[in-house]
Structures are given as C-alpha cells and as structure tokens.
Short mmCIF file of C-alpha atoms in Angstrom, two decimals:
data_model
loop_
_atom_site.label_atom_id
_atom_site.label_comp_id
_atom_site.label_asym_id
_atom_site.label_seq_id
_atom_site.Cartn_x
_atom_site.Cartn_y
_atom_site.Cartn_z
CA MET A 16 0.00 0.00 0.00
CA PHE A 17 1.05 3.62 -0.42
CA HIS A 18 2.59 5.30 2.54
CA ARG A 19 0.14 7.95 3.70
CA ASN A 20 2.76 10.67 3.15
CA MET A 21 3.29 9.81 -0.51
CA THR A 22 1.31 11.46 -3.25
CA PHE A 23 1.18 11.04 -7.00
CA CYS A 24 -0.83 13.37 -9.17
CA SER A 25 -1.08 13.71 -12.91
CA SER A 26 -4.10 15.97 -12.91
CA GLY A 27 -3.86 18.46 -15.73
CA ASN A 28 -0.85 16.56 -17.12
CA GLU A 29 1.25 17.48 -14.11
CA LEU A 30 3.32 14.75 -12.53
CA GLN A 31 3.97 14.91 -8.81
CA LEU A 32 5.66 12.09 -6.92
CA THR A 33 6.54 13.06 -3.38
CA GLY A 34 6.69 11.77 0.17
CA VAL A 35 8.26 9.02 2.26
CA LEU A 36 8.99 5.53 0.93
CA ASP A 37 7.80 2.37 2.65
CA ASP A 38 10.27 0.04 4.42
CA CYS A 39 12.84 2.84 4.78
CA LEU A 40 13.02 6.33 6.25
CA CYS A 41 13.72 8.32 3.12
CA ASP A 42 11.75 10.80 1.08
CA ILE A 43 11.69 11.16 -2.68
CA GLU A 44 12.68 14.82 -2.72
CA SER A 45 15.95 14.05 -0.91
CA ILE A 46 16.79 11.32 -3.41
CA ASP A 47 16.00 13.61 -6.36
CA ASP A 48 18.30 16.37 -5.09
CA PHE A 49 21.09 13.99 -4.11
CA ASN A 50 21.02 12.22 -7.46
CA THR A 51 20.75 15.38 -9.57
CA PHE A 52 23.51 17.39 -7.92
CA LYS A 53 25.96 14.73 -6.69
CA ILE A 54 25.59 11.32 -8.29
CA PHE A 55 24.31 11.72 -11.85
CA PRO A 56 27.07 13.97 -13.30
CA LYS A 57 29.86 11.81 -11.86
CA ILE A 58 28.40 8.40 -12.67
CA GLN A 59 27.91 9.55 -16.28
CA LYS A 60 31.62 10.39 -16.55
CA LEU A 61 32.62 7.12 -14.92
CA GLN A 62 30.58 5.07 -17.39
CA GLU A 63 32.52 6.67 -20.24
CA ARG A 64 35.83 5.30 -18.94
CA ASP A 65 37.30 2.35 -20.81
CA TYR A 66 37.17 0.10 -17.76
CA PHE A 67 33.41 0.51 -17.45
CA ARG A 68 32.28 0.85 -21.08
CA TYR A 69 33.27 -2.65 -22.23
CA TYR A 70 31.12 -5.51 -20.94
CA LYS A 71 31.64 -9.14 -21.84
CA VAL A 72 28.41 -11.00 -22.44
CA ASN A 73 27.13 -14.15 -24.12
CA LEU A 74 24.01 -13.27 -26.10
CA LYS A 75 23.75 -16.76 -27.62
CA ARG A 76 23.01 -18.79 -24.51
CA PRO A 77 19.81 -20.81 -25.03
CA CYS A 78 16.75 -20.16 -22.89
CA PRO A 79 16.82 -22.82 -20.13
CA PHE A 80 13.09 -22.75 -19.36
CA TRP A 81 11.15 -23.07 -22.62
CA ALA A 82 11.76 -23.79 -26.28
CA ASP A 83 13.29 -20.82 -28.00
CA ASP A 84 10.49 -19.08 -29.89
CA GLY A 85 12.98 -17.13 -31.98
CA HIS A 86 14.09 -13.54 -31.74
CA CYS A 87 11.67 -10.67 -32.07
CA SER A 88 10.21 -10.16 -35.51
CA ILE A 89 11.76 -6.71 -35.91
CA LYS A 90 14.44 -7.22 -38.52
CA ASP A 91 17.23 -5.52 -36.56
CA CYS A 92 16.57 -6.93 -33.09
CA HIS A 93 19.39 -9.42 -33.66
CA VAL A 94 23.13 -8.77 -33.70
CA GLU A 95 24.02 -7.01 -36.93
CA PRO A 96 27.76 -7.37 -37.57
CA CYS A 97 29.53 -4.46 -39.17
CA PRO A 98 30.21 -4.77 -42.91
CA GLU A 99 33.85 -5.64 -43.52
CA SER A 100 34.48 -2.22 -45.02
CA LYS A 101 33.48 -0.65 -41.72
CA ILE A 102 35.68 -2.80 -39.47
CA PRO A 103 38.73 -0.79 -38.27
CA VAL A 104 42.02 -1.89 -39.83
CA GLY A 105 43.46 -2.62 -36.36
CA ILE A 106 41.01 -5.48 -35.85
CA LYS A 107 41.61 -6.94 -39.32
CA ALA A 108 45.37 -6.88 -38.62
CA GLY A 109 44.96 -9.56 -35.94
CA SER A 110 47.77 -9.55 -33.40
CA ALA A 111 49.68 -6.75 -35.11
CA ASN A 112 48.97 -3.97 -32.63
CA LYS A 113 49.93 -0.98 -34.77
CA TYR A 114 46.92 1.22 -34.25
CA SER A 115 45.87 3.19 -31.21
CA LYS A 116 42.44 2.91 -29.67
CA ALA A 117 41.83 6.54 -30.54
CA ALA A 118 42.39 5.80 -34.19
CA ASN A 119 40.04 2.85 -34.16
CA ASN A 120 37.29 4.61 -32.21
CA SER A 121 36.81 7.49 -34.63
CA LYS A 122 34.67 7.77 -37.75
CA GLU A 123 34.62 4.01 -38.36
CA LEU A 124 32.76 3.39 -35.10
CA GLU A 125 30.26 6.14 -35.85
CA ASP A 126 29.58 4.52 -39.21
CA CYS A 127 29.32 1.16 -37.51
CA GLU A 128 26.68 2.45 -35.10
CA GLN A 129 24.69 3.78 -38.05
CA ALA A 130 25.01 0.43 -39.79
CA ASN A 131 23.55 -1.28 -36.72
CA LYS A 132 19.88 -0.35 -36.76
CA LEU A 133 17.19 -0.61 -34.11
CA GLY A 134 17.95 -3.26 -31.48
CA ALA A 135 21.23 -4.43 -33.01
CA VAL A 136 24.36 -4.83 -30.89
CA ASN A 137 27.58 -3.27 -32.12
CA SER A 138 30.53 -5.51 -31.22
CA THR A 139 33.25 -3.43 -32.86
CA LEU A 140 36.39 -3.15 -30.70
CA SER A 141 39.91 -2.05 -31.34
CA ASN A 142 42.69 -4.63 -31.35
CA GLN A 143 44.38 -2.88 -28.44
CA SER A 144 41.20 -3.16 -26.38
CA LYS A 145 41.03 -6.90 -27.06
CA GLU A 146 44.58 -7.38 -25.80
CA ALA A 147 43.83 -5.34 -22.69
CA PHE A 148 40.87 -7.60 -21.85
CA ILE A 149 43.18 -10.60 -21.64
CA ASP A 150 45.17 -8.74 -18.98
CA TRP A 151 41.99 -7.72 -17.13
CA ALA A 152 40.94 -11.36 -16.89
CA ARG A 153 44.01 -12.12 -14.79
CA TYR A 154 42.70 -9.76 -12.11
CA ASP A 155 39.39 -11.59 -11.74
CA ASP A 156 38.39 -14.31 -9.28
CA SER A 157 35.25 -16.37 -8.78
CA GLN A 158 32.77 -16.22 -5.95
CA ASP A 159 29.36 -17.51 -4.95
CA HIS A 160 26.96 -15.28 -6.86
CA PHE A 161 23.41 -14.05 -6.80
CA CYS A 162 23.47 -14.24 -10.61
CA GLU A 163 24.12 -16.86 -13.23
CA LEU A 164 27.33 -15.49 -14.72
CA ASP A 165 28.28 -15.93 -18.34
CA ASP A 166 31.37 -18.03 -18.96
CA GLU A 167 33.78 -15.41 -20.26
CA ARG A 168 35.90 -18.15 -21.84
CA SER A 169 33.02 -19.29 -24.05
CA PRO A 170 33.63 -18.68 -27.75
CA ASP A 171 30.14 -17.13 -27.84
CA ALA A 172 31.03 -14.49 -25.23
CA GLN A 173 31.92 -11.13 -26.74
CA TYR A 174 32.89 -7.71 -25.50
CA VAL A 175 30.29 -5.04 -26.18
CA ASP A 176 30.92 -1.32 -26.09
CA LEU A 177 28.01 -0.06 -23.99
CA LEU A 178 28.39 3.49 -25.26
CA LEU A 179 27.78 2.32 -28.82
CA ASN A 180 24.79 0.23 -27.75
CA PRO A 181 22.59 2.47 -25.58
CA GLU A 182 19.50 1.05 -23.94
CA ARG A 183 16.49 2.35 -25.84
CA TYR A 184 13.17 1.38 -27.37
CA THR A 185 13.55 -1.41 -29.92
CA GLY A 186 9.94 -2.34 -30.56
CA TYR A 187 10.40 -5.68 -28.77
CA LYS A 188 7.00 -6.43 -27.23
CA GLY A 189 4.08 -8.84 -27.44
CA PRO A 190 3.83 -12.45 -26.22
CA SER A 191 7.58 -13.12 -26.11
CA ALA A 192 8.39 -10.08 -23.96
CA TRP A 193 5.33 -10.58 -21.78
CA ARG A 194 6.28 -14.23 -21.20
CA VAL A 195 9.66 -13.21 -19.77
CA TRP A 196 8.26 -10.75 -17.24
CA ASN A 197 5.35 -13.02 -16.39
CA SER A 198 7.78 -15.84 -15.58
CA ILE A 199 9.80 -13.50 -13.39
CA TYR A 200 6.81 -12.28 -11.39
CA GLU A 201 4.69 -15.43 -11.29
CA GLU A 202 7.37 -18.02 -10.60
CA ASN A 203 10.12 -16.20 -8.74
CA CYS A 204 8.58 -13.55 -6.47
CA PHE A 205 7.36 -15.88 -3.70
CA LYS A 206 3.77 -15.44 -4.92
CA PRO A 207 1.08 -18.12 -4.82
CA ARG A 208 -0.74 -18.65 -8.10
CA SER A 209 -4.05 -17.75 -6.46
CA VAL A 210 -2.84 -14.15 -6.05
CA TYR A 211 -2.94 -12.08 -9.23
CA ARG A 212 -0.79 -9.07 -10.03
CA PRO A 213 -2.56 -5.86 -11.07
CA LEU A 214 -2.96 -5.45 -14.85
CA ASN A 215 -2.20 -9.14 -15.40
CA PRO A 216 -4.25 -10.10 -18.50
CA LEU A 217 -4.61 -13.66 -17.17
CA ALA A 218 -6.23 -12.50 -13.93
CA PRO A 219 -9.97 -13.23 -13.65
CA SER A 220 -12.28 -10.23 -13.48
CA ARG A 221 -12.58 -9.08 -9.89
CA GLY A 222 -14.87 -6.13 -10.23
CA GLY A 223 -13.50 -3.03 -8.52
CA ASP A 224 -10.52 -4.77 -6.91
CA ASP A 225 -7.90 -2.95 -9.06
CA GLY A 226 -5.09 -4.94 -7.44
CA GLU A 227 -5.86 -4.09 -3.84
CA SER A 228 -6.01 -7.78 -2.89
CA PHE A 229 -2.50 -8.22 -4.31
CA TYR A 230 -1.10 -5.40 -2.18
CA THR A 231 -2.92 -6.69 0.88
CA TRP A 232 -1.15 -10.00 0.31
CA LEU A 233 2.18 -8.24 -0.31
CA GLU A 234 1.99 -6.24 2.92
CA GLY A 235 1.42 -9.49 4.80
CA LEU A 236 4.76 -10.92 3.67
CA CYS A 237 7.95 -10.79 5.69
CA LEU A 238 10.24 -7.84 4.95
CA GLU A 239 12.68 -9.92 2.89
CA LYS A 240 10.09 -11.21 0.43
CA ARG A 241 8.45 -7.80 0.22
CA VAL A 242 11.85 -6.26 -0.59
CA PHE A 243 12.44 -8.90 -3.28
CA TYR A 244 9.24 -7.97 -5.11
CA LYS A 245 10.00 -4.25 -4.87
CA LEU A 246 13.46 -4.75 -6.34
CA ILE A 247 12.08 -6.60 -9.38
CA SER A 248 9.26 -4.10 -9.82
CA GLY A 249 11.73 -1.21 -9.51
CA LEU A 250 14.01 -2.76 -12.12
CA HIS A 251 11.04 -3.23 -14.46
CA ALA A 252 10.01 0.41 -13.95
CA SER A 253 13.54 1.63 -14.60
CA ILE A 254 13.78 -0.29 -17.86
CA ASN A 255 10.41 1.05 -18.98
CA LEU A 256 11.53 4.59 -18.18
CA HIS A 257 14.63 4.18 -20.35
CA LEU A 258 12.50 2.99 -23.25
CA CYS A 259 10.14 5.95 -22.87
CA ALA A 260 13.02 8.43 -22.62
CA ASN A 261 14.98 7.03 -25.59
CA TYR A 262 12.15 6.30 -27.98
CA LEU A 263 12.27 6.15 -31.77
CA LEU A 264 10.16 9.22 -32.52
CA GLU A 265 10.58 9.13 -36.28
CA GLU A 266 12.84 7.78 -38.99
CA THR A 267 13.15 9.59 -42.29
CA TRP A 268 15.58 8.58 -45.02
CA GLY A 269 17.31 6.18 -42.66
CA LYS A 270 17.99 8.87 -40.06
CA PRO A 271 16.32 7.96 -36.76
CA ARG A 272 15.38 10.63 -34.24
CA TRP A 273 15.39 9.45 -30.61
CA GLY A 274 13.90 11.25 -27.66
CA PRO A 275 11.35 11.23 -24.82
CA ASN A 276 7.87 9.98 -25.64
CA VAL A 277 5.38 11.58 -23.23
CA LYS A 278 2.46 9.52 -24.54
CA GLU A 279 4.33 6.27 -23.93
CA PHE A 280 5.36 7.43 -20.45
CA THR A 281 1.74 8.29 -19.63
CA ARG A 282 0.55 4.91 -20.88
CA ARG A 283 3.00 3.08 -18.61
CA PHE A 284 2.90 5.23 -15.47
CA ASP A 285 -0.12 7.53 -15.30
CA PRO A 286 -2.48 6.53 -12.42
CA ALA A 287 -5.57 6.76 -14.61
CA GLU A 288 -3.98 4.70 -17.40
CA THR A 289 -2.63 2.03 -15.03
CA LYS A 290 -5.42 1.89 -12.43
CA GLY A 291 -3.08 3.38 -9.85
CA GLU A 292 -0.28 0.91 -10.55
CA GLY A 293 2.10 3.43 -12.17
CA PRO A 294 2.89 5.36 -8.97
CA ARG A 295 3.68 2.13 -7.14
CA ARG A 296 6.10 1.13 -9.88
CA LEU A 297 7.89 4.47 -9.67
CA LYS A 298 8.05 4.24 -5.90
CA ASN A 299 9.77 0.85 -6.28
CA LEU A 300 12.28 2.45 -8.66
CA TYR A 301 13.33 4.81 -5.86
CA PHE A 302 13.52 1.88 -3.45
CA LEU A 303 15.83 -0.01 -5.82
CA TYR A 304 17.99 3.11 -6.16
CA LEU A 305 18.41 3.17 -2.37
CA ILE A 306 19.39 -0.50 -2.26
CA GLU A 307 22.13 -0.11 -4.87
CA LEU A 308 23.24 3.21 -3.33
CA ARG A 309 23.66 1.41 -0.02
CA ALA A 310 25.70 -1.32 -1.69
CA LEU A 311 28.08 1.24 -3.19
CA SER A 312 28.65 2.84 0.21
CA LYS A 313 29.29 -0.59 1.75
CA VAL A 314 31.76 -1.80 -0.88
CA ALA A 315 33.93 1.34 -0.71
CA PRO A 316 36.58 -0.26 1.58
CA TYR A 317 37.17 -2.94 -1.06
CA PHE A 318 38.19 -0.33 -3.64
CA GLU A 319 39.96 2.03 -1.24
CA ARG A 320 42.79 -0.49 -0.85
CA ALA A 321 45.95 0.21 -2.82
CA VAL A 322 46.00 -3.38 -4.08
CA VAL A 323 42.82 -2.82 -6.13
CA ASP A 324 43.27 -1.22 -9.56
CA LEU A 325 40.75 -0.55 -12.30
CA TYR A 326 43.28 -2.02 -14.68
CA THR A 327 43.18 -1.35 -18.42
CA GLY A 328 46.89 -0.99 -19.07
CA ASN A 329 46.71 2.80 -19.27
CA GLY A 330 48.16 3.87 -15.93
CA HIS A 331 47.07 7.51 -16.14
CA GLU A 332 43.47 6.71 -17.07
CA ASP A 333 43.31 3.90 -14.51
CA ALA A 334 44.33 6.31 -11.74
CA GLU A 335 41.77 8.89 -12.87
CA SER A 336 39.03 6.27 -13.03
CA LYS A 337 39.75 5.05 -9.52
CA ALA A 338 39.85 8.62 -8.17
CA LEU A 339 36.44 9.32 -9.71
CA LEU A 340 35.02 6.08 -8.34
CA LEU A 341 36.30 6.87 -4.84
CA ASP A 342 34.79 10.35 -5.12
CA ILE A 343 31.42 8.76 -5.85
CA PHE A 344 31.87 6.47 -2.85
CA ARG A 345 32.44 9.52 -0.63
CA ASP A 346 29.16 10.94 -1.90
CA THR A 347 27.28 7.72 -1.21
CA LYS A 348 28.59 7.72 2.37
CA SER A 349 27.40 11.30 2.85
CA PHE A 350 23.77 10.31 2.19
CA HIS A 351 22.08 10.06 5.60
CA MET A 352 18.90 8.14 4.79
CA HIS A 353 20.20 4.77 3.67
CA PHE A 354 18.17 1.57 3.65
CA ASP A 355 19.13 -0.53 6.68
CA GLU A 356 19.95 -3.98 5.35
CA LYS A 357 20.57 -5.24 8.91
CA SER A 358 16.80 -5.45 9.30
CA MET A 359 16.83 -8.30 6.77
CA PHE A 360 17.53 -11.93 7.67
CA ALA A 361 17.62 -10.93 11.32
CA GLY A 362 15.54 -13.79 12.77
CA ASP A 363 16.80 -17.05 14.24
CA LYS A 364 20.02 -18.12 12.56
CA LYS A 365 18.69 -21.30 10.95
CA GLY A 366 15.55 -19.67 9.55
CA ALA A 367 17.43 -16.58 8.43
CA LYS A 368 20.06 -18.66 6.63
CA SER A 369 17.40 -20.70 4.85
CA LEU A 370 15.48 -17.57 3.80
CA LYS A 371 18.65 -15.88 2.56
CA GLU A 372 19.51 -18.89 0.41
CA GLU A 373 15.97 -18.99 -0.98
CA PHE A 374 16.27 -15.27 -1.74
CA ARG A 375 19.58 -15.83 -3.53
CA LEU A 376 18.34 -18.76 -5.61
CA HIS A 377 15.18 -16.93 -6.68
CA PHE A 378 17.24 -14.01 -7.89
CA LYS A 379 19.74 -16.29 -9.60
CA ASN A 380 16.84 -17.88 -11.43
CA ILE A 381 15.72 -14.47 -12.68
CA SER A 382 19.19 -13.84 -14.08
CA ARG A 383 18.83 -17.08 -16.07
CA ILE A 384 15.47 -15.95 -17.46
CA MET A 385 17.29 -13.05 -19.13
CA ASP A 386 18.63 -15.61 -21.62
CA CYS A 387 15.04 -15.99 -22.82
CA VAL A 388 14.75 -12.38 -24.00
CA GLY A 389 14.31 -12.38 -27.77
CA CYS A 390 15.87 -9.00 -28.59
CA ASP A 391 19.66 -8.93 -28.31
CA LYS A 392 19.88 -5.31 -27.19
CA CYS A 393 17.15 -5.91 -24.58
CA ARG A 394 18.93 -9.08 -23.49
CA LEU A 395 22.24 -7.23 -23.18
CA TRP A 396 20.84 -4.57 -20.86
CA GLY A 397 18.60 -7.02 -19.01
CA LYS A 398 21.57 -9.26 -18.21
CA LEU A 399 23.76 -6.31 -17.20
CA GLN A 400 21.16 -4.76 -14.88
CA THR A 401 20.21 -8.02 -13.18
CA GLN A 402 23.89 -8.81 -12.68
CA GLY A 403 24.44 -5.33 -11.26
CA LEU A 404 21.63 -5.79 -8.77
CA GLY A 405 22.85 -9.29 -7.95
CA THR A 406 26.30 -7.84 -7.23
CA ALA A 407 24.72 -5.20 -4.99
CA LEU A 408 22.93 -7.92 -3.01
CA LYS A 409 26.15 -9.92 -2.74
CA ILE A 410 27.83 -6.81 -1.28
CA LEU A 411 25.07 -6.08 1.22
CA PHE A 412 25.20 -9.61 2.58
CA SER A 413 29.02 -9.71 2.79
CA GLU A 414 29.61 -6.85 5.24
CA LYS A 415 31.77 -8.86 7.65
CA GLU A 416 33.98 -10.15 4.85
CA ILE A 417 34.43 -6.64 3.41
CA GLN A 418 35.32 -5.17 6.81
CA SER A 419 38.04 -7.78 7.36
CA LEU A 420 39.75 -7.38 3.99
CA PRO A 421 43.57 -7.24 4.13
CA GLU A 422 45.01 -3.92 2.98
CA ASN A 423 47.79 -5.15 0.71
CA SER A 424 46.74 -8.55 -0.56
CA PRO A 425 43.75 -10.14 -2.29
CA SER A 426 41.08 -11.63 -0.07
CA LYS A 427 39.59 -15.09 -0.35
CA GLY A 428 36.61 -14.00 1.73
CA PHE A 429 35.25 -11.42 -0.70
CA GLN A 430 36.18 -10.74 -4.28
CA LEU A 431 34.57 -8.97 -7.22
CA THR A 432 35.30 -9.89 -10.82
CA ARG A 433 35.71 -7.16 -13.38
CA GLN A 434 32.41 -8.28 -14.94
CA GLU A 435 30.62 -7.70 -11.62
CA ILE A 436 32.25 -4.30 -11.11
CA VAL A 437 31.27 -3.14 -14.60
CA ALA A 438 27.70 -4.41 -14.10
CA LEU A 439 27.40 -2.80 -10.66
CA VAL A 440 28.47 0.66 -11.83
CA ASN A 441 26.48 0.61 -15.05
CA ALA A 442 23.35 -0.77 -13.38
CA PHE A 443 23.45 2.03 -10.81
CA GLY A 444 24.17 4.45 -13.62
CA ARG A 445 20.96 3.28 -15.30
CA LEU A 446 18.98 3.91 -12.09
CA SER A 447 20.54 7.34 -11.69
CA THR A 448 19.56 8.09 -15.28
CA SER A 449 16.00 6.88 -14.61
CA ILE A 450 15.60 9.28 -11.69
CA LYS A 451 16.93 12.11 -13.88
CA GLU A 452 14.66 11.14 -16.78
CA LEU A 453 11.69 11.13 -14.44
CA GLN A 454 12.41 14.77 -13.59
CA ASN A 455 12.49 15.54 -17.30
CA PHE A 456 9.10 13.92 -17.86
CA LYS A 457 7.66 16.04 -15.04
CA VAL A 458 8.76 19.15 -16.93
CA LEU A 459 7.46 17.85 -20.26
CA LEU A 460 4.06 17.05 -18.73
CA GLN A 461 3.84 20.56 -17.31
CA GLN A 462 4.64 22.00 -20.74
CA THR A 463 1.80 20.04 -22.35
CA ARG A 464 -0.84 21.44 -19.99
#
C-alpha cells in the first residue's frame, strides 16, 4: 500500500511524486536532489571510462526454461555485424597492434553504429582493447553469486561497447516479452498462483478490486520477500523509463530521431492509465535506487585499498578512473537516509540462513530468465542490470567479509570480478539516469498542460 505521506498526481498533465517511501526512512525529494547534484554527473563520466564501457556477455546462450520461440520479428533486433568495409584496420590486422584505440574509435565506429539499426548490438572493438581484456581477466576471481554469470571463456562471449549500444526502445514487445516478465513475477517472487498481479491479463475479473487484494497480500509478507518484489518491480520500472526516454520518434531517409515519448510514459505510469499501478512502480524504482546506493557505500573499503586497480593498461586513465570512483563512494557515504539492510535476515540463525539462500536462488533464477529475451539489445541490458543488482545484493550480505579485507593482498573471503564491477556501476548508472529522466518527464508534462 502507499505510505500515507506519498502522493502522486497527474491531474492536468502534471506529474507529482513526493513523500516518504515504505520500508525505509527516506523521502523522494531528498533522493532527487542527491542524485541530480551529486551522483548523476559523476556516474555519467565514470561510465565513459574504458574500464566501465566494455562488458563481456554471451548473447547466444539458449533459454533454459522453454523452447526458443525465436528472436523478435523486428528485422534488426538481432546482432548485426559491421560490414567488412566498416571494421577498423586494427582489428583486421589480428595480433599486429599498430593502431591506437583513438584511431580505431573514430569515424569508423560512428559509421558502424549507423550500420547497426534498431535493437542491433555493435561488437566493434579495437585490437588494443582486445589485448587489454586478456590482462583484465588475470585480475578476476570467482565467488558464490546471486546471478548466473556468463562463462567469459566461451567462444560465444563477446565484448560489447556499452556506449555504442545504448539502452532504448527497440519495438520488442508482445507475447515473447510478456512471457519473460510473467515468468519473473509469477514463478520467482514468492507469490502463490491464487494471487494475481494488477494489470495481469490472465487475472480473472474481480470487479473493482484494481489490485488491492494483491497489495494486501504483499503487505502481509515478511520484509525480505516484500523487498524482493520491490526490487524486481523497480528494475522493471527503470527499464520502462529508459524505453520511454529514448524512444524512436521518427525515422526519415534512414535517419532515426530518438527522444522522450510523453504519450508512452503516460501509458505506462499515469495513475488513470494504469489503475493506480504506475505510482507504485515508480516508488519501487526509488527503493531499488536506495538499495544499490547502499551497496556502493558498503563496498567502498574494497576499492579504497591500494592493491585494487581498475586495470586497463593505461596507468594515467586507470588512476583517474579510480579517483572518480572513490569520489562517488564519498558521496554515497554522505547520504544520511540509507536503507538498513541489517533489518533483513535478522531472525533465528537457521531460519534466516534458509530464507537468505531462498532469496539468492530466486534471484539467480531471474538472471537465467534473461537468456530468454528475444531482442539482443534488450537481453544485453537485461543481463547487465540483473547482474548489477545481484552484485549489490552480494555486497550487502558480505559486510563482515568486506570489513576484514587485508590492505595489501587479495582476499579469499570477498572478491569482485571485473564483470561484476562493470555491471554494478552501469546498473546504478541506469537507475541514476532513470531518476533524472523522471524529472524531465515532469517538466514535459507541465509544458503540455
């Protein structure tokens, strides 16, 4: 249910989302200001650094839960390799590393992005970058995860430049997309089949219920299971916000124009359009932001050690990247209304341990469902954001191990792979962008009055 101090109003096309969030002592206005003036500008810069822009992912893993129904029908929802004429000479030259990354990331990559239409993933990388990734792999270690990690040694795993493949509307929708989210909510959110989510087309008609019975059930759950649902709902809301904010508005003569789509935003989040569900989704977005913000503040000691480098082989850039990351950590620590994760799994030790493992396995299962997404670009960002959240959860439940890390040597008790670090930062960057985009939609709605 809504906290009595929270309001959402779209009367006269004006969007207002204010008040205190449930299950934590934090208000939306404080998060908006903190994100706008401290986090968003810095996290944007950090995501542009080489260490964080390249993400290794396997987009060819088969769906483990149902027969693959093929990729989305949109012709460019699959990976569209660059024509040979567009591939930088440095990559064609194989191991001959004669060309700088700057040379390979110029006009050719811009042309390559244009060649990759809606939903396609651009896998163009410079030869120097490829060689650096081999070195990065030596810095990684394995750990028990909240996510099903891709095998980076698989021949199907490839590095993707996230800056060349922004998350945006691809047109992927319909039964295939609905099946993915339905599986996530219906089979992995601790929900009995007799309880129906609001706006679920399979739900029987319940008159004027409008989902109130679902939220009555949700409020009756223990904190941990309630948090789990809010995290998934918040992630779903964030993804929908990105699609609304980076929408294909028109395409003339092969030149697409991307931008915010107010009509699409209203359809997905307006109280009248969603029977009151939209405000709850946005509230869960803020809750998810707080969870990942808390994880960043908790993991700071891991990165503050001299032994940890954001290694790319470029010493000057590596030092600048780490300095920027540590600056962001200082900001996260300065926020005074964090979610208190100590309130979770705080019962008797045996029951708490069992619940925590159930929590972990449910989330791990959701990460596997991302291999069932039919659009490659959607799959890329779905896998990255679930892995980022999974890494955040791993951090929050490893506080003792992080506090006891040795200063000048690697720790066997807690370790993050480069893949997890990249996912964590970019996933939080996506949430920060969502909060910022929400502010923009508020302004756009006021302008359309």
